[in-house]
Short mmCIF file of C-alpha atoms in Angstrom, two decimals:
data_model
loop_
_atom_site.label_atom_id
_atom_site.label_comp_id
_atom_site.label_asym_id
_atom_site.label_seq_id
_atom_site.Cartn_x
_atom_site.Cartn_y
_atom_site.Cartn_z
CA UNK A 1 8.21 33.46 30.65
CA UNK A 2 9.81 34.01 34.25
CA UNK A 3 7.57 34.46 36.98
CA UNK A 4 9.87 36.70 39.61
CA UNK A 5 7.93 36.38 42.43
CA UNK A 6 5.00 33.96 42.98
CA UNK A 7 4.60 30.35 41.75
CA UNK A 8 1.37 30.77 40.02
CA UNK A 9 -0.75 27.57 39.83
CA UNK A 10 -1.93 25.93 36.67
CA UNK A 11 -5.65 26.42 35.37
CA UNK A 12 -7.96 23.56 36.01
CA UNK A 13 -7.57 21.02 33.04
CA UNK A 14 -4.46 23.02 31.51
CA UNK A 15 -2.54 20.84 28.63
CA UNK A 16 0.56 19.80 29.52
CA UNK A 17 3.57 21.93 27.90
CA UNK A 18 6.60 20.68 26.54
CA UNK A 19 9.65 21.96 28.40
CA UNK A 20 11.87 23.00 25.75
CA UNK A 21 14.01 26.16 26.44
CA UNK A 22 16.46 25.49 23.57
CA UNK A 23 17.50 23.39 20.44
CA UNK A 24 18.50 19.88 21.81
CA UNK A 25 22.20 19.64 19.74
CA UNK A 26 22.00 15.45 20.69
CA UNK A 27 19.14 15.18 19.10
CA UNK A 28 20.73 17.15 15.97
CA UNK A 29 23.62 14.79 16.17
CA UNK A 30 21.90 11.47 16.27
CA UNK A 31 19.75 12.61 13.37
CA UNK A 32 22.90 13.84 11.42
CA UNK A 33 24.50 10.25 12.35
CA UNK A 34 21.31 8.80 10.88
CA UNK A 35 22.10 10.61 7.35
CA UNK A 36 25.97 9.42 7.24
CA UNK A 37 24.59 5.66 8.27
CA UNK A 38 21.83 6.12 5.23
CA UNK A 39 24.23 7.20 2.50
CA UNK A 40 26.72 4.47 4.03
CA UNK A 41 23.75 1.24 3.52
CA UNK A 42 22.26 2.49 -0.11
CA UNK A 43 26.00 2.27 -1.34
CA UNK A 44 26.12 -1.01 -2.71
CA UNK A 45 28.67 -3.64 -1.69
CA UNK A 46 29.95 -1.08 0.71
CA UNK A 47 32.83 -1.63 3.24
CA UNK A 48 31.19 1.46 5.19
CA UNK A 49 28.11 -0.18 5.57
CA UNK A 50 29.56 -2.43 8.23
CA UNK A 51 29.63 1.01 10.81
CA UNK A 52 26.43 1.20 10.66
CA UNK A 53 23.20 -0.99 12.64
CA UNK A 54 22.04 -2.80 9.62
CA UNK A 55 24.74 -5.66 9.85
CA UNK A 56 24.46 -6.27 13.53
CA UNK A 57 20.66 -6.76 13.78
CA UNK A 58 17.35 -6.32 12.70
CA UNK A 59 17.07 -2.43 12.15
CA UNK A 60 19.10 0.09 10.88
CA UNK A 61 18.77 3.79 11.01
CA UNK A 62 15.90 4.11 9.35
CA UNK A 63 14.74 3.29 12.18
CA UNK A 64 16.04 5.65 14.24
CA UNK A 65 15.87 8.44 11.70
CA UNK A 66 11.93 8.26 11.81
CA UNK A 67 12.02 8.20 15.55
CA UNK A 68 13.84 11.14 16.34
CA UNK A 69 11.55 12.85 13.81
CA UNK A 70 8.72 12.62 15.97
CA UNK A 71 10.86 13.61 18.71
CA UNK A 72 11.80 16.82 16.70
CA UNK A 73 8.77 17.54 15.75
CA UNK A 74 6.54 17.38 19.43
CA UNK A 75 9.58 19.38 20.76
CA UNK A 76 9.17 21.96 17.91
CA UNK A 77 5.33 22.06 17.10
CA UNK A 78 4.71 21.95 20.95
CA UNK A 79 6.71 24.92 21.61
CA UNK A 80 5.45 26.90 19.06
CA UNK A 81 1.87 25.45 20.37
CA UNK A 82 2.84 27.12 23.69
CA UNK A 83 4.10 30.31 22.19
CA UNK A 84 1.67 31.18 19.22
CA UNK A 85 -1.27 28.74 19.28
CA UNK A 86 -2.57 26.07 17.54
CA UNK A 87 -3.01 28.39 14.43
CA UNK A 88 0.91 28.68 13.83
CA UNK A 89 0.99 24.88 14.23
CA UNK A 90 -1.10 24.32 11.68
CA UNK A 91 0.48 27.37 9.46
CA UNK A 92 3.93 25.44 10.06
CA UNK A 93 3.11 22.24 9.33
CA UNK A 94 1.42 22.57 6.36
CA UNK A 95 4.70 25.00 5.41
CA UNK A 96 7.22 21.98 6.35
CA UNK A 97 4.96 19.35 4.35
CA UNK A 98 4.38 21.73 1.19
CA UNK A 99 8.96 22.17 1.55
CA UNK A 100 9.41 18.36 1.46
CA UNK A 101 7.16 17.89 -1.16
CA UNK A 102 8.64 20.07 -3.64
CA UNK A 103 11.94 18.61 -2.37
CA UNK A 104 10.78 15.09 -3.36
CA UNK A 105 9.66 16.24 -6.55
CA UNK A 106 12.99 18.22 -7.51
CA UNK A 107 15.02 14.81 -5.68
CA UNK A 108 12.80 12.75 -8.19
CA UNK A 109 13.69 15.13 -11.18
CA UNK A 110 17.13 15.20 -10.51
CA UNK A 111 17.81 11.44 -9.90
CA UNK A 112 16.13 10.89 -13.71
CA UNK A 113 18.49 13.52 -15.18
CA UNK A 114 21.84 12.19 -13.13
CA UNK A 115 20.64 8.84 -15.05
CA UNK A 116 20.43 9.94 -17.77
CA UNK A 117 23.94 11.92 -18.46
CA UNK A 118 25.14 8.79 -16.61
CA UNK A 119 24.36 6.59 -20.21
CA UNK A 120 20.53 5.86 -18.84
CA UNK A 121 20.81 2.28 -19.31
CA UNK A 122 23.39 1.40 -15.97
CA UNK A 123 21.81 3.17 -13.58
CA UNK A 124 17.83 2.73 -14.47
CA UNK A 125 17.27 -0.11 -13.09
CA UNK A 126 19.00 0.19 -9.57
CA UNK A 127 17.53 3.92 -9.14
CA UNK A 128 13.97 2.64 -10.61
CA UNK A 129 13.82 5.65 -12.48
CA UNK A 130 14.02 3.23 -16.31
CA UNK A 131 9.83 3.92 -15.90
CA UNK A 132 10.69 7.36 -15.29
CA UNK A 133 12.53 7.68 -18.71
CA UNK A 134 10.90 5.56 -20.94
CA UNK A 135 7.33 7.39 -19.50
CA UNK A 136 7.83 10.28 -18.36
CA UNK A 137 4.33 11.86 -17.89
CA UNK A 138 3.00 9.09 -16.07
CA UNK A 139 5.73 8.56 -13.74
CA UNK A 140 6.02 12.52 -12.72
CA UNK A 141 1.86 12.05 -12.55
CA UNK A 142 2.27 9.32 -10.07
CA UNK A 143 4.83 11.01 -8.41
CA UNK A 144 2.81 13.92 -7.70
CA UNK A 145 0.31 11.98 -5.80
CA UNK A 146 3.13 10.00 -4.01
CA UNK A 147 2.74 6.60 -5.95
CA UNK A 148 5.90 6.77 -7.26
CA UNK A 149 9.45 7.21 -5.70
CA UNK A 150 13.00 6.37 -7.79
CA UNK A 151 15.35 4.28 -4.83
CA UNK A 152 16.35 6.05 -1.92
CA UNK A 153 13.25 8.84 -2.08
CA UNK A 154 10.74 6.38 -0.46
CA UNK A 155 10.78 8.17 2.72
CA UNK A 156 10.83 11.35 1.93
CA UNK A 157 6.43 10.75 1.47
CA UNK A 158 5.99 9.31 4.66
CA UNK A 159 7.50 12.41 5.98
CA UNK A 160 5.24 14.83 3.54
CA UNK A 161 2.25 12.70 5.40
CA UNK A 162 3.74 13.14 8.97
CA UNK A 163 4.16 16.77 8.93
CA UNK A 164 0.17 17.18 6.63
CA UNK A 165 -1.29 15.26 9.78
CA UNK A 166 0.83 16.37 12.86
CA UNK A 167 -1.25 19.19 13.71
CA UNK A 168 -4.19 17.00 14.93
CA UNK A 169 -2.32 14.41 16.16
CA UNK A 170 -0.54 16.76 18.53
CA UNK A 171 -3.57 17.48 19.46
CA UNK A 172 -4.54 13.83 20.73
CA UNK A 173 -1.36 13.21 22.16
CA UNK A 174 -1.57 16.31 24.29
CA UNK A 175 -4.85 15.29 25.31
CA UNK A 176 -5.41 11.64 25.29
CA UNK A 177 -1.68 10.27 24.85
CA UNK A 178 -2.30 6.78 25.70
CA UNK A 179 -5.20 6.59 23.83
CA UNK A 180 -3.46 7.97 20.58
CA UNK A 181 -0.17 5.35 21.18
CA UNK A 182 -3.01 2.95 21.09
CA UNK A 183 -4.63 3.19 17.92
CA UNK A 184 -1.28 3.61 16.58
CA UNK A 185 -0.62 0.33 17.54
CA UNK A 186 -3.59 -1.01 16.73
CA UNK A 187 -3.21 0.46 13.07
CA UNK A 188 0.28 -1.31 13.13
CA UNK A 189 -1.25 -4.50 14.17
CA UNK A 190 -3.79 -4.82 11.16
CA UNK A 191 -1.54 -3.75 9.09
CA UNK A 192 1.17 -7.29 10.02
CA UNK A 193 -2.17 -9.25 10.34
CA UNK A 194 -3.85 -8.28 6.83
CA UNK A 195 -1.10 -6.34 4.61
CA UNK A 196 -2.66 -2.86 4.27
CA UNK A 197 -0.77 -0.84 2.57
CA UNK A 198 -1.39 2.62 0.66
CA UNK A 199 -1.27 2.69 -3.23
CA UNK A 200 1.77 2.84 -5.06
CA UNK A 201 3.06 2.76 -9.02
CA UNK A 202 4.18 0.41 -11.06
CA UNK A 203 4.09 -2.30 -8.53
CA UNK A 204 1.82 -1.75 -6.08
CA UNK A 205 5.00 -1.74 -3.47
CA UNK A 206 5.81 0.81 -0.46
CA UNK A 207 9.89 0.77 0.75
CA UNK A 208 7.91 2.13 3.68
CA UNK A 209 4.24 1.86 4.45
CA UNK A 210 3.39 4.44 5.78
CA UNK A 211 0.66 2.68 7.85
CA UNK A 212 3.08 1.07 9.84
CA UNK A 213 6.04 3.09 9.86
CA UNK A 214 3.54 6.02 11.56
CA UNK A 215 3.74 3.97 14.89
CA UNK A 216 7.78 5.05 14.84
CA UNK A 217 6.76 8.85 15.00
CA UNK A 218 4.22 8.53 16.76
CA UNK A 219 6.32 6.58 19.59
CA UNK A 220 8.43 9.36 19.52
CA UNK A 221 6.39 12.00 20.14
CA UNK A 222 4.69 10.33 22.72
CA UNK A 223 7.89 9.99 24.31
CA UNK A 224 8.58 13.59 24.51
CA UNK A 225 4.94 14.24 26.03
CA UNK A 226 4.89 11.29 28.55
CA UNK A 227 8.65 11.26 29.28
CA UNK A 228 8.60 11.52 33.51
CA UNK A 229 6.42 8.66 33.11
CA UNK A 230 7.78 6.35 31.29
CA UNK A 231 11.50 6.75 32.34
CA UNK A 232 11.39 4.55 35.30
CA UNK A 233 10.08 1.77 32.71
CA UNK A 234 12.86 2.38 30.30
CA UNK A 235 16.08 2.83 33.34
CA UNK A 236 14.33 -0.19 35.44
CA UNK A 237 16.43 -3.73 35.28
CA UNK A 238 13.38 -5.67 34.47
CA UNK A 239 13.32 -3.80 30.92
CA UNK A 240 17.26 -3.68 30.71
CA UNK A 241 17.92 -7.47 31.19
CA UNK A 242 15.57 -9.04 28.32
CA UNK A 243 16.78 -6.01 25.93
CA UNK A 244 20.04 -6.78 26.11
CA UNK A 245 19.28 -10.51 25.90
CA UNK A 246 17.46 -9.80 22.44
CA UNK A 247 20.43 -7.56 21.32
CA UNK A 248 22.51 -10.32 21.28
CA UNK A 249 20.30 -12.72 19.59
CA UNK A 250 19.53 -10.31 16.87
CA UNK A 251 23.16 -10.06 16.73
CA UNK A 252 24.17 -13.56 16.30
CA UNK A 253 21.39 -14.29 13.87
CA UNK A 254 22.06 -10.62 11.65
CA UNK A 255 26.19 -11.87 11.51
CA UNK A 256 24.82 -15.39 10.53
CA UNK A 257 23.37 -14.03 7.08
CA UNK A 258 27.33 -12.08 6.47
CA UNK A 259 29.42 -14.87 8.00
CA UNK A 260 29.45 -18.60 6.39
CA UNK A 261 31.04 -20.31 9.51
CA UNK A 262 28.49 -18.79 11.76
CA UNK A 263 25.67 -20.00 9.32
CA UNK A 264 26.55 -23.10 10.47
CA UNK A 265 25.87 -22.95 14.00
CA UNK A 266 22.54 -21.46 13.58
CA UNK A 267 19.82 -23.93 14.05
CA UNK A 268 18.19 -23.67 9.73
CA UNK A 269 14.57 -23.17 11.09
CA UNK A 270 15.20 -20.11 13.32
CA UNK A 271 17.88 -18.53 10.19
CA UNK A 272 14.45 -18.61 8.16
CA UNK A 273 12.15 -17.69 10.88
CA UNK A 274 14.23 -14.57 10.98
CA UNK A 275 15.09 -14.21 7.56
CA UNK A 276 14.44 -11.19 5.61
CA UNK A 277 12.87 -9.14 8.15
CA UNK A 278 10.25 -7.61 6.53
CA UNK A 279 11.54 -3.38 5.92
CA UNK A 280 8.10 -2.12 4.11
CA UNK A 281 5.69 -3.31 6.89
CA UNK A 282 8.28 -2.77 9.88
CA UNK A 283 8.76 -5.96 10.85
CA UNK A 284 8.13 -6.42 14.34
CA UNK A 285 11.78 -8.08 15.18
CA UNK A 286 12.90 -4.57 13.34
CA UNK A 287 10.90 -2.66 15.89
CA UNK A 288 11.45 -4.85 18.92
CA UNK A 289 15.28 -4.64 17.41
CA UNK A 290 15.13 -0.79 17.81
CA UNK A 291 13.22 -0.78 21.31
CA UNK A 292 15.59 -2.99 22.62
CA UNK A 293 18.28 -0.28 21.08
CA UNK A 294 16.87 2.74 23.23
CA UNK A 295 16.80 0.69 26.18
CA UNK A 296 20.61 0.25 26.31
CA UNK A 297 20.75 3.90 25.02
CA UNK A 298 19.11 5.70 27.99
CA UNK A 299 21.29 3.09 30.12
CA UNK A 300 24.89 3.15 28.36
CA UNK A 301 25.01 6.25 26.67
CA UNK A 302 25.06 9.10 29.06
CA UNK A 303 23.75 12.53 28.09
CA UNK A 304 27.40 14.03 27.87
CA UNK A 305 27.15 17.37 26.19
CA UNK A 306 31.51 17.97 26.01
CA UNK A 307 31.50 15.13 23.81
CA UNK A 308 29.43 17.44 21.06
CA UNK A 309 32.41 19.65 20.77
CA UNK A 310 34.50 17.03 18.81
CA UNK A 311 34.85 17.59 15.29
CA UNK A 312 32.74 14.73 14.24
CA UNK A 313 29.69 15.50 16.48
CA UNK A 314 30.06 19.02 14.96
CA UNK A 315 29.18 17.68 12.01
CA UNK A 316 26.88 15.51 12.75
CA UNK A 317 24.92 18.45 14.63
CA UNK A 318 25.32 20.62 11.14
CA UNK A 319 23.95 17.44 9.15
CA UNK A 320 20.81 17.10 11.81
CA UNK A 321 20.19 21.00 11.42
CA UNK A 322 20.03 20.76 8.09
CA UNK A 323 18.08 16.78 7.28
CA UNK A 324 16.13 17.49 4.52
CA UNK A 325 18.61 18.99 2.00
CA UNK A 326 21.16 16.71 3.14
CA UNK A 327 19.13 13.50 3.02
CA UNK A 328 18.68 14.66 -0.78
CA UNK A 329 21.94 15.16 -1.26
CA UNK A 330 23.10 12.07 0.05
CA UNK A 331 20.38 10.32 -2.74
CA UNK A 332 22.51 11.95 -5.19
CA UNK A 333 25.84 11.15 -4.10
CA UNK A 334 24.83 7.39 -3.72
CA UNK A 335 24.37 7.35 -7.45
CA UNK A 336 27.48 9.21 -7.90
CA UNK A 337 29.33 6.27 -5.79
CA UNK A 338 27.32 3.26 -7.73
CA UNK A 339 28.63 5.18 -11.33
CA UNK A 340 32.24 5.39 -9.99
CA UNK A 341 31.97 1.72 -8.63
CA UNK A 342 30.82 0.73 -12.05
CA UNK A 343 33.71 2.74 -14.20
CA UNK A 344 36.08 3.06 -11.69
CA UNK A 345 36.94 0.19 -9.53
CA UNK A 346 35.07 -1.74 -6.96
CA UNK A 347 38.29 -2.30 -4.54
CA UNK A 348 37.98 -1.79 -1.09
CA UNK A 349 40.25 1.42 -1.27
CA UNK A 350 37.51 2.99 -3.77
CA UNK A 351 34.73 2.08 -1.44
CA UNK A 352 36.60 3.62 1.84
CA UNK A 353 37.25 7.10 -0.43
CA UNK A 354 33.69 7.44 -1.56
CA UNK A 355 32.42 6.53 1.92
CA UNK A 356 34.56 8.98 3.28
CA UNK A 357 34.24 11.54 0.98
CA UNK A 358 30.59 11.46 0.68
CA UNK A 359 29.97 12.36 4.14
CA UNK A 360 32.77 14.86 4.19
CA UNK A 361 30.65 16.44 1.14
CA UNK A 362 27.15 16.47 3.52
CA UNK A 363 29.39 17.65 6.43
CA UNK A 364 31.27 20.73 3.89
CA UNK A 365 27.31 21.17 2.29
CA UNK A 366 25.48 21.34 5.98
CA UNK A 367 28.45 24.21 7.10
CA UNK A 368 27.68 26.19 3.61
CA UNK A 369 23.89 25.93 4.47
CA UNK A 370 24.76 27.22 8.44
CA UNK A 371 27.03 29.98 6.71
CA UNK A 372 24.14 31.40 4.45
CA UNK A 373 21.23 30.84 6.57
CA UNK A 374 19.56 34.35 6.97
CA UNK A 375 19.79 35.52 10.49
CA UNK A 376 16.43 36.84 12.50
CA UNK A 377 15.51 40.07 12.65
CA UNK A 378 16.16 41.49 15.67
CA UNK A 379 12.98 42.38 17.38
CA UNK A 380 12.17 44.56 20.14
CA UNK A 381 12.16 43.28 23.50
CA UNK A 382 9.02 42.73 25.80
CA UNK A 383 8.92 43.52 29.41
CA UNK A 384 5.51 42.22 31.02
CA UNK A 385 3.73 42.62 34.12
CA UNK A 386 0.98 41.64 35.69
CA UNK A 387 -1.09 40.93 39.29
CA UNK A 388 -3.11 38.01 38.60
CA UNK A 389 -2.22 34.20 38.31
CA UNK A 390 -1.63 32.88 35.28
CA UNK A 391 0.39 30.19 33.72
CA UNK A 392 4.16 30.53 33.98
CA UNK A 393 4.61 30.44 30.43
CA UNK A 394 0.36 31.61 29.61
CA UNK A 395 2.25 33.68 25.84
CA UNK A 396 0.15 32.20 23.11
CA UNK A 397 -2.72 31.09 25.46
CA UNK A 398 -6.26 32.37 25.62
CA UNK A 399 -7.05 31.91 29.14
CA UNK A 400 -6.03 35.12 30.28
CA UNK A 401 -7.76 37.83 27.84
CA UNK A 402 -5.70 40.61 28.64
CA UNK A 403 -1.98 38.99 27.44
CA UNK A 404 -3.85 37.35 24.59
CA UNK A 405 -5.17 40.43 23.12
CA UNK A 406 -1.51 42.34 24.25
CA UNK A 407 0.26 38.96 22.47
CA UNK A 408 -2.30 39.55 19.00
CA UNK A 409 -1.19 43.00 18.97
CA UNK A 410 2.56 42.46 19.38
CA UNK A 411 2.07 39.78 16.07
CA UNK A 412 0.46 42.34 13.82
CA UNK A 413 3.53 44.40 14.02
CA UNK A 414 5.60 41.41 13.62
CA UNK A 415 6.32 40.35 17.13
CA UNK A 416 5.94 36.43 18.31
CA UNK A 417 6.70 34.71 21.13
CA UNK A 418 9.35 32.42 20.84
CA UNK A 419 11.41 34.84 18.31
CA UNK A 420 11.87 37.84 20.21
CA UNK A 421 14.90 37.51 22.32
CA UNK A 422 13.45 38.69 25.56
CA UNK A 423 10.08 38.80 27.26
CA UNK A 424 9.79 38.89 31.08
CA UNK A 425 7.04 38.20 32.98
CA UNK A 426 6.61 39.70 36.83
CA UNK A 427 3.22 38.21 39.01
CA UNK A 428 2.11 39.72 42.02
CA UNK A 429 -0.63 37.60 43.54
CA UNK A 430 -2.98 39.68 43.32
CA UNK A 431 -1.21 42.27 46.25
CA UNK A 432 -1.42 45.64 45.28
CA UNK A 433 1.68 45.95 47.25
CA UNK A 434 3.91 43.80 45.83
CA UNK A 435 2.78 45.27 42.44
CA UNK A 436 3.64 48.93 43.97
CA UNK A 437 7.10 47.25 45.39
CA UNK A 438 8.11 45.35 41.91
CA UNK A 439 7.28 48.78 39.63
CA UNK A 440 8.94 51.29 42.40
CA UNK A 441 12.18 49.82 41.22
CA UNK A 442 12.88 51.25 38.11
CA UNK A 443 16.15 49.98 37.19
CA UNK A 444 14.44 46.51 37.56
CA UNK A 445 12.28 47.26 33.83
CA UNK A 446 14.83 49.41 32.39
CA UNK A 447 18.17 47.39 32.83
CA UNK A 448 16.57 45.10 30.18
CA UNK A 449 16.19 48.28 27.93
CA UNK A 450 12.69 47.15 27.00
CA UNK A 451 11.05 48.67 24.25
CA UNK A 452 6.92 48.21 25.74
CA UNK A 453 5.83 47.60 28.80
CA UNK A 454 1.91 45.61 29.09
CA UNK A 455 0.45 46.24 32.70
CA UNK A 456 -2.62 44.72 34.12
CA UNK A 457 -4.68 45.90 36.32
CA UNK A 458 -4.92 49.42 37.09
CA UNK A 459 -2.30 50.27 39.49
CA UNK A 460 0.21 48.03 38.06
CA UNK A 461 -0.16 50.16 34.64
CA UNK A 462 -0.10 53.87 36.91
CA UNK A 463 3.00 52.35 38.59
CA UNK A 464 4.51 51.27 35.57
CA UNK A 465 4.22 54.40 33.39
CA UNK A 466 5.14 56.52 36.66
CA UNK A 467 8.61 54.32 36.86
CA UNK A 468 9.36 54.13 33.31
CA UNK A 469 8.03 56.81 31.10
CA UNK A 470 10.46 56.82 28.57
CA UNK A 471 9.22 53.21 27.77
CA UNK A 472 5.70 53.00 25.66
CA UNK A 473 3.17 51.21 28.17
CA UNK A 474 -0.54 49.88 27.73
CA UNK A 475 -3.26 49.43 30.36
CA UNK A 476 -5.48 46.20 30.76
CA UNK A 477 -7.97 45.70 32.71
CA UNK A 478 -9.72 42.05 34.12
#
């Protein structure tokens, strides 16, 4: 929403909104970078696992991955919050956990029957699908209520439990951010101290606990909601210096566990002390390992958009787009590289072609899914007016009755903010005037070619259907 000539003022105890005017493509990319890196670690004895985190400190993309999925999802769920209400975020989310869910259960299905054309017995232990084979009700049972998960699926549940309970944490976040972080923290805390954990089958074990892998997401969309704020923190030396400082000691001790002559050097009691960071519970040397990461990030890494264009971010952005049927794909190819390390060859030329080629596969499967994706509708456009303050971007809101009930009429005919491609907004002040001034020029409403015109009060809507009376109008009145 534009507002062409006043600055109207917020209402008393407004939320905050999310500024988001388009699709973030860096965002896309890292997440897209995440995939490659998570195909690249769940091959094993992989030569293309050392271009990823994992071998130069405590966390790996995982990490990130979960991160920049709160991110994406405050940025998208607060939009649509600002556009359509809390209704549609509520509608979506549900819609986004019910699409991962079937996706786990088809990943699960289809990782049983790859093992078993593969011969059943080479493959069933590494994928833990032997349970899934030798009981098959039970294990699809379990993995209906989330208890089970063959390798490589385990976080595809935290994610059907991120998007079931975003709605209402959205909610707190907007409301009482620091508050929420908090118990997030809190939960994380009692979870290193005493070991909760959720259930799980056969063994009782989560890849990822969900109870503390929540504090990742939730980081991130707290990020995105108290970003002006917390900047100077994260671009301050003070923070920069001891990051770095950790960097390189997770460094030194990660390249201790790959290199012998390094092992050496490392004092025994601090090579334990460090050693195996614990993934399920996220360790807290993972997660001070990926704090200290975005540190350097928002220093070092500069937010350079003409470096998007190369071929390689391209792809990364068409992975990103497109995480969830790419993450299962890349599931599936892993076992397709562990079969054709086991009857193939295990040289380091195999393991550079089946790195290679399995991301060139996500990268050719993410353009096929761009290609057929079903283009929008194209909606009529909205041209709005008004003389009273409201907020500059009030679509979806109820505190002004008139563009609520104009914006639940538009959606029975199929119209929503957010999806049409145009819908202007003109304030007056309250100056009969300037409302008389703004609708006297006609070419200003029609240039747009706008298909209705909503007018509020009185003489704004004479004005308007005087001006434009080819255009369908409606009168509201305050």
């Amino acid at each position: 929403m534009q507002d062409r000539t006043a600055s109207p003022k917020l209402f008393a105890g407004a939320l905050p909104e999310l500024k988001v005017n388009s699709r973030d493509l860096r965002i896309d990319a890292c997440r897209g970078i995440a995939l490659w890196c998570i195909f690249l670690d769940h091959v094993p004895n992989n030569i293309g696992s050392w271009l990823t985190l994992r071998n130069y400190g405590f966390s790996d993309a995982a990490e990130v991955f979960m991160f920049v999925s709160g991110v994406t999802c405050a940025l998208a769920y607060g939009k649509v919050r600002s556009c359509e209400g809390w209704t549609s975020v509520i509608r979506r989310t549900l819609r986004r956990s019910w699409d991962i869910y079937v996706a786990f259960l088809l990943l699960t299905l289809a990782c049983a029957v790859l093992v078993h054309l593969a011969g059943g017995d080479r493959l069933a232990d590494e994928s833990n699908t032997r349970i899934l084979l030798d009981q098959p009700g039970s294990a699809l049972a379990h993995a209906a209520i989330l208890q089970y998960r063959p390798v490589n699926t385990d976080v595809l549940p935290i994610f059907v439990l991120l998007q079931l309970f975003f709605a209402p944490l959205l909610w707190l976040l907007l409301r009482m951010p620091n508050v929420t972080l908090g118990a997030s923290l809190a939960l994380y805390a009692l979870v290193q101290m005493f070991g909760w954990s959720m259930p799980a089958w056969p063994s009782g074990h989560w890849a990822f606990n969900p109870l503390a892998w929540q504090l990742l997401a939730v980081l991130g969309a707290w990020m995105i909601i108290e970003g002006e704020r917390v900047r100077p923190w994260l671009t301050s030396r003070t923070v920069l210096v001891p990051a770095a400082l950790y960097l390189i000691f997770s460094l030194v001790i990660a390249l201790s566990w790959k290199v012998k002559p390094l092992e050496a050097l490392i004092p025994q009691g601090l090579t334990k002390l460090a050693y195996p960071p614990d993934k399920s519970n996220l360790d807290p040397l993972r997660l001070l390992h990926f704090l200290a990461l975005a540190v350097v990030a928002v220093w070092f890494v500069p937010p350079n958009r003409q470096a998007l264009t190369s071929a390689v971010m391209r792809g990364a952005i068409l992975c990103g787009k497109h995480s969830l049927p790419i993450f299962c794909l890349g599931v599936l190819l892993t076992l397709v590289s562990l079969l054709a390390l086991l009857d193939i060859s295990e040289g380091l030329a195999m393991q550079i072609t089946l790195s290679v080629g399995g991301i060139l596969m996500m990268i050719v499967a993410a353009t096929l899914l761009n290609l057929v994706k079903i283009t929008p509708r194209l909606q009529p456009s909205v041209a709005l007016a008004a003389g009273v303050h409201v907020q500059p971007d009030a679509w979806g809101t109820v505190d002004w009755r008139p563009l609520e009930a104009f914006r639940r009429g538009l959606r029975e005919l199929g119209w929503a903010g957010g999806r049409n491609p145009v819908i202007n907004c003109w304030f007056a002040d309250k100056q009969s005037h300037r409302v008389y001034q703004v609708f006297g020029l006609a070419d200003g409403l029609l240039r747009p070619k706008a298909n209705v015109i909503a007018a509020s009060p009185t003489p704004a809507a004479t004005a308007a259907r005087n001006a434009t009376a080819p255009i369908a109008s409606a009168e509201y009145g305050v």
